[in-house]
Amino acid sequence: MTFFFFTGIRISFLGSSDMGIVSVQVVLRRVGMKMIAPLLLFCHVISGLPGEHDIATPSWTSTDGQPSLVHTEASSVSLNERETSNLRLPRSLKPLHYSLRLQPFINGNFSILGYVEVEMEVLEPTSNITLHMADIITKNDTAKLLALEEEANREVMIRSQQYDPARQFYVVHLSEFLQKGRTYLLSVEYRAYLSDQLRGFYRSTYTDVDGSKRNLATTHFQPTDARRAFPCFDEPALKATFEVHLARETWMTSLSNMPLAETRPVEGQEGWVWDRFERSVPMSTYLVAFVVSDFVFVKSTEHDRVLFRVWARRQAIDAAHSAREVGPKVMRFFEEFLGTSYPLAKQDMIAVPDFSAGAMENWGLMTYRESILLDDPNTSTLGEKAVMVQTISHELAHNWFGNLVTAAWWNDIWLNEGFATYMAFLGTDFAEPTWKVMETTVIENLQKVFQLDSLQSSHRMSIPVSHSDEIDEIFDMITYTKGAMIIRMMEHYLDKATFQKGLSSYLNSLKYESATQNDLWEHLSVAASEGGTLPEGVTVKDIMDAWTLQAGYPVVHVMRTSDGSSATVTKKRFLIEDINGDYGWWVPLTCTTQSEANFNQTRAVVWMKDSEAQIRLSSLPPKDQWVIFNLQQTGYYRVNYDDHNWGLLIQQLKDDHKAIHPINRAQIIDDAMNLARAGQLSYGIALGVFAYLRNETEYLPWTAAVRNLNFMLKASNEFDALKDFMSDLVLPLYEAFAFDDGDGDSPLEKKNREIVRKWACGLGNKDCMDKALTLFRQWMLNPDNFSTIPPSVLCNGIKKGDEAAWNFTWRQYLKTDVASQKPIFLRALACTTDSLIRSRFLHMVVDEDGDIRQHDVWKVLSAIGGSLTWNYLTLHWNDMFTYKKSYRGEVMKAIISDVAPEQVEQFLSNKTTDMSGNHLAIQQVRETIRSNIAWKESYYEVVARWLKDNGYSS
Ligand SMILES: *[C@@H]1O[C@H](CO)[C@@H](O)[C@H](O)[C@H]1NC(C)=O
Ligand SMILES: *[C@@H]1O[C@H](CO)[C@@H](O)[C@H](O)[C@H]1NC(C)=O
Ligand SMILES: *[C@@H]1O[C@H](CO)[C@@H](O)[C@H](O)[C@H]1NC(C)=O
Ligand SMILES: *[C@@H]1O[C@H](CO)[C@@H](O)[C@H](O)[C@H]1NC(C)=O
Ligand SMILES: [Zn+2]
């Protein structure tokens, strides 16, 4: 699944102060996704003072200054205290095969007539059959159990049927014990419902060219919603084969994981047919998918064994061509890289108008949010294209990591999501080498997850979970991004060939089965010992358990002796709120020196073992030459140095920064600033590093720099001296770079220019603001010319423009049929600083009959922010996002800096606040608030003094 992380999407130069109180009364009819009775909301609105609500950049370019983090309750055991031990299915039965027949009344009352047959093998004698089920009513008198393999398939008596809503169990009690080793067939008819909750078998709608509303039915099952479509053993390790039958009206089309086998009339129902699909390969329930729609497709036969089809509603199909090109290309790359072929005959990808996640890897039938899959080459920007390619690559990678070999339980879901995320970087780099994702990912992803993972309330990658709410919660940045970055570290310390060999062996020997992380370690260890890439006697498990079974990451401190030639190296957990703990890691050390300056050597030269608190290194250069550790930041750790070495680095950056690899320039900036924030390095040194930025023109270091400066601006509310300092760093670049993109600019130059525009305009540079406004006005005169308008310009135009500008942009949002443009307009609309428009917009966002799709609501709320949104969120908290509670936590994380800490605490400590699905988020919110306050108390003055000494005063 592709998930979006929206924490900190806004760059705010101003923090939270609620000035000028305007009371607005808004009548809200939609609470999140759910209709309830009309409610009144009285809001205090932030006034139109210069609270810069800057837009989000597309997620691949996110340069946000994410608030950071920090502290308390150890979350390493279980996400909450709930009794969770009995939530798993009994192990007595193993499903072998399902046959499903579903007739959804898409154009009627949305009911579904269902029939399921499940064949199972008895592992332990049992007198009941326990399956998962939710939102389903069984027709009890149709339930039937047959003992197979006996003559004439004897029928076994069913004593009673029971439903346990707390555990979502459907239990069939039998009058006898089922025999170990035998197989049985349970069948039952049932009724279900196409919900509007974007999960299970659900309905989605769109408006046709002639203005009529059209319905379709589609599925989203991961992690625990297959049970809403049919009773099943809904755990990932309980794989089975599936034969799906879907009834549809003849003018519609149905799709499932496998190719269509045959179509027959539905007896007695004119205009209806049954589609039967081929029997599937063995797979997990969460990967089953069905779609019934009136969509059309484009296909590609570029892959010689696999038919690729991209499906969309008829008017949007022209935008499916890029996906059709990228898909087969990336699939072939993965097949070669992993030494394993894709086992199915077809790969469908479908653009669904309402879709809660970004995309879902259902085997053979991937579902995507329309705005991600479809891409109009005439109007789409680089950012949109990047999201598309990366998402397609991510989902295709799941064909191996997740679909073929599946994490046995959700605690190891990083085996699916971390790999899909990492492989997506490789796939994207193959498809679009000029984007340099292998470099940008370090700054955009690793440095970002470092923020979250420096909180005590971060969590281990492999974490015990059992309740659906807990399972939902760990589809987060730790699982995806830290997972990917830990895998990147392995690829580098094992070397690429060993890594590939180990993966190929893991996939081939466990195909159609499930795996734990120990399985992965084992296959990689065998490859490493054959390749001789690890120290004698050390296994991958020895090294990796510490990275996946404990939260956080280390900081390595390199202290050179006075002659420079040797160093003491120590390590400890890096936490923003520094607390000592007993943590050990195996750390691969890599380094280079001033005279070598070779940043390519990313295999460990020295391993610092988990038990070693301190080691000694020799053969370092004399003291007038710097050393740099963690080359290209391939290791998942920070590095600190003695002050003398920091001084040498600062000097090198001033003299000739290009001598240092751009990733390491960004690393030096990010490490220095975060070390200073955690009290482990002086701000004098950290800000000293910044001075060279006047000469820096590259995207990677700038991204790291603005993220860190933005943190200080946010945490301090108002910091004019810092803004002046920032202006002095950015403006030379603005002048050198100019405002407009040139045709020959590389993707990274374009991305960097967007940062520069955003900050130059945001900091009030007149030339920038004039140009942005002129461009915005030109766009208003010629709105079809959308692709030339950078998101920062749209945002700026809304911020500085009047109501007419806002209304115009809103009309463009309504008018465009290019789904990928809609989120861009929505984010821009949220940039308004006019309190009346903001409250009107909020009203439109949450209006259930309004023009904003359910799946966009939480992101737009995050982007609007302010106490207005806070009031709405907290008032409706308990009913919001019932289909995915973790989203409300995401919204809260994104907007907490807009409200007073006491207000947040008051809400969080209120006993009536439902915290399910948000336990991690709540801890992270508290820790973030605490650390921001602590930063202001401890360091605001320090930074102000440094700025003053360097000629900047507030
Ligand atoms: C069903 O049988 C299993 C043993 O196979 C047992 O653990 C479980 O408690 C039974 N469930 C119910 C509801 O009786
Ligand atoms: C029918 O089965 C359901 C479980 O699906 C159970 O809750 C209900 O009590 C049963 N009704 C009767 C009359 O047995
Ligand atoms: C490092 O690798 C890059 C890209 O592969 C290459 O251009 C460069 O010459 C290498 N540098 C050294 C010092 O080997
Ligand atoms: C910029 O680079 C030049 C040399 O190219 C150097 O003289 C100057 O000190 C640098 N400025 C900063 C602020 O680092
Ligand atoms: Zn995924």
Coordinates of N, CA and C in Angstrom, one line a residue, residues 806-889:
W806 N -9.2 33.8 -5.0 CA -9.5 32.5 -4.4 C -10.7 31.8 -5.2
N807 N -11.7 32.6 -5.4 CA -12.9 32.1 -6.1 C -12.5 31.5 -7.5
F808 N -11.6 32.3 -8.2 CA -11.2 31.8 -9.5 C -10.5 30.5 -9.4
T809 N -9.6 30.3 -8.4 CA -8.9 29.1 -8.2 C -9.8 27.9 -7.9
W810 N -10.8 28.3 -7.0 CA -11.8 27.3 -6.7 C -12.5 26.8 -7.9
R811 N -12.9 27.7 -8.8 CA -13.5 27.3 -10.0 C -12.7 26.4 -10.9
Q812 N -11.4 26.7 -10.9 CA -10.5 25.9 -11.7 C -10.4 24.5 -11.1
Y813 N -10.4 24.4 -9.8 CA -10.5 23.1 -9.1 C -11.7 22.3 -9.5
L814 N -12.8 23.0 -9.6 CA -14.1 22.3 -10.0 C -14.0 21.9 -11.4
K815 N -13.4 22.8 -12.2 CA -13.5 22.6 -13.7 C -12.5 21.5 -14.2
T816 N -11.4 21.4 -13.6 CA -10.4 20.5 -14.2 C -10.8 19.1 -14.1
D817 N -10.6 18.3 -15.2 CA -10.9 16.9 -15.1 C -9.6 16.1 -15.0
V818 N -8.5 16.8 -14.8 CA -7.3 16.1 -14.6 C -7.1 15.9 -13.1
A819 N -7.3 14.6 -12.7 CA -7.4 14.4 -11.2 C -6.1 14.8 -10.5
S820 N -5.0 14.7 -11.1 CA -3.7 15.0 -10.4 C -3.6 16.5 -10.1
Q821 N -4.4 17.4 -10.8 CA -4.3 18.8 -10.5 C -5.2 19.2 -9.3
K822 N -6.1 18.3 -9.0 CA -7.1 18.8 -7.9 C -6.4 18.9 -6.6
P823 N -5.5 18.0 -6.2 CA -4.8 18.2 -4.9 C -4.0 19.5 -4.9
I824 N -3.4 19.9 -6.0 CA -2.6 21.1 -6.1 C -3.4 22.3 -5.8
F825 N -4.6 22.3 -6.5 CA -5.5 23.4 -6.2 C -6.0 23.5 -4.8
L826 N -6.3 22.3 -4.2 CA -6.7 22.3 -2.8 C -5.7 22.8 -1.9
R827 N -4.4 22.4 -2.1 CA -3.4 22.9 -1.2 C -3.2 24.4 -1.4
A828 N -3.3 24.9 -2.6 CA -3.1 26.3 -2.8 C -4.3 27.1 -2.2
L829 N -5.5 26.6 -2.3 CA -6.6 27.3 -1.7 C -6.5 27.4 -0.2
A830 N -5.8 26.4 0.4 CA -5.6 26.5 1.9 C -4.6 27.5 2.3
C831 N -3.9 28.2 1.3 CA -2.9 29.2 1.6 C -3.5 30.5 2.0
T832 N -4.8 30.6 1.9 CA -5.4 31.9 2.1 C -5.2 32.3 3.6
T833 N -5.0 33.6 3.8 CA -4.9 34.1 5.2 C -6.1 34.9 5.6
D834 N -7.1 35.0 4.8 CA -8.3 35.7 5.1 C -9.2 34.8 5.9
S835 N -9.5 35.3 7.1 CA -10.2 34.4 8.1 C -11.6 34.0 7.6
L836 N -12.3 34.9 6.9 CA -13.6 34.5 6.5 C -13.5 33.5 5.4
I837 N -12.6 33.6 4.5 CA -12.4 32.7 3.4 C -12.0 31.3 4.0
R838 N -11.1 31.4 4.9 CA -10.7 30.1 5.6 C -11.8 29.4 6.2
S839 N -12.7 30.1 6.9 CA -13.8 29.3 7.5 C -14.8 28.9 6.5
R840 N -14.9 29.6 5.4 CA -15.8 29.2 4.4 C -15.2 27.9 3.7
F841 N -13.9 27.9 3.5 CA -13.3 26.8 2.9 C -13.4 25.5 3.8
L842 N -13.2 25.7 5.1 CA -13.3 24.6 6.0 C -14.7 24.0 5.9
H843 N -15.7 24.9 5.8 CA -17.1 24.5 5.7 C -17.2 23.6 4.4
M844 N -16.7 24.1 3.3 CA -16.8 23.4 2.1 C -16.1 22.0 2.1
V845 N -15.0 22.0 2.9 CA -14.2 20.7 3.0 C -15.0 19.6 3.7
V846 N -15.7 20.0 4.7 CA -16.4 19.0 5.5 C -17.8 18.8 5.2
D847 N -18.3 19.5 4.2 CA -19.7 19.4 3.7 C -19.8 18.1 2.9
E848 N -20.6 17.2 3.4 CA -20.7 15.9 2.8 C -21.3 16.0 1.4
D849 N -22.1 16.9 1.1 CA -22.6 17.1 -0.2 C -21.8 18.0 -1.1
G850 N -20.6 18.4 -0.5 CA -19.8 19.3 -1.2 C -19.0 18.7 -2.3
D851 N -18.0 19.5 -2.8 CA -17.3 19.1 -4.0 C -15.9 18.5 -3.7
I852 N -15.6 18.2 -2.5 CA -14.3 17.7 -2.1 C -14.5 16.3 -1.7
R853 N -13.7 15.4 -2.3 CA -13.9 14.0 -2.1 C -13.4 13.6 -0.6
Q854 N -14.1 12.6 -0.1 CA -13.7 12.2 1.3 C -12.3 12.0 1.5
H855 N -11.6 11.4 0.5 CA -10.2 11.0 0.7 C -9.3 12.2 0.8
D856 N -9.8 13.4 0.3 CA -9.0 14.6 0.4 C -9.2 15.4 1.7
V857 N -10.2 15.0 2.4 CA -10.6 15.9 3.5 C -9.4 16.1 4.6
W858 N -8.8 15.0 4.9 CA -7.9 15.1 6.0 C -6.6 15.8 5.6
K859 N -6.3 15.7 4.3 CA -5.1 16.5 3.9 C -5.4 18.0 3.8
V860 N -6.6 18.3 3.4 CA -6.9 19.7 3.3 C -7.1 20.3 4.7
L861 N -7.6 19.5 5.6 CA -7.7 20.0 7.0 C -6.3 20.3 7.5
S862 N -5.3 19.4 7.2 CA -4.0 19.7 7.7 C -3.4 20.9 7.0
A863 N -3.7 21.1 5.8 CA -3.2 22.3 5.1 C -3.8 23.6 5.6
I864 N -5.1 23.6 5.9 CA -5.7 24.8 6.4 C -5.2 25.2 7.8
G865 N -5.2 24.2 8.7 CA -4.6 24.4 10.0 C -5.3 25.5 10.8
G866 N -4.5 26.0 11.7 CA -5.1 27.1 12.5 C -6.0 26.6 13.6
S867 N -6.4 27.5 14.5 CA -7.3 27.1 15.6 C -8.7 26.8 15.1
L868 N -9.0 27.3 13.9 CA -10.3 27.0 13.3 C -10.4 25.5 13.1
T869 N -9.3 25.0 12.4 CA -9.3 23.5 12.1 C -9.2 22.7 13.4
W870 N -8.4 23.3 14.3 CA -8.3 22.6 15.6 C -9.6 22.4 16.3
N871 N -10.4 23.5 16.3 CA -11.7 23.4 16.9 C -12.6 22.4 16.3
Y872 N -12.5 22.4 15.0 CA -13.4 21.4 14.2 C -12.9 20.0 14.6
L873 N -11.6 19.8 14.5 CA -11.0 18.4 14.7 C -11.4 17.9 16.1
T874 N -11.3 18.7 17.1 CA -11.5 18.2 18.4 C -13.0 18.1 18.7
L875 N -13.8 18.9 18.1 CA -15.2 18.8 18.3 C -15.7 17.5 17.7
H876 N -15.2 17.1 16.6 CA -15.7 15.9 15.9 C -14.8 14.7 16.0
W877 N -13.8 14.8 16.8 CA -12.8 13.8 16.9 C -13.3 12.3 17.0
N878 N -14.3 12.1 17.8 CA -14.7 10.7 18.1 C -15.4 10.1 16.9
D879 N -15.9 10.9 16.0 CA -16.6 10.4 14.8 C -15.9 10.5 13.5
M880 N -14.7 11.1 13.6 CA -14.0 11.4 12.4 C -13.3 10.2 11.8
F881 N -13.2 10.2 10.5 CA -12.4 9.2 9.8 C -12.6 7.8 10.3
T882 N -13.9 7.4 10.4 CA -14.1 6.1 11.0 C -13.5 5.0 10.2
Y883 N -13.3 5.3 8.9 CA -12.7 4.2 8.1 C -11.2 4.1 8.3
K884 N -10.6 5.1 8.8 CA -9.1 5.1 9.1 C -8.8 6.1 10.2
K885 N -8.9 5.6 11.4 CA -8.7 6.5 12.5 C -7.4 7.2 12.6
S886 N -6.4 6.5 12.0 CA -5.0 7.1 12.1 C -4.9 8.4 11.4
Y887 N -5.8 8.7 10.5 CA -5.8 10.0 9.8 C -6.0 11.2 10.7
R888 N -6.9 11.0 11.6 CA -7.2 12.1 12.5 C -5.9 12.5 13.3
G889 N -5.1 11.4 13.7 CA -3.9 11.7 14.4 C -2.9 12.4 13.5

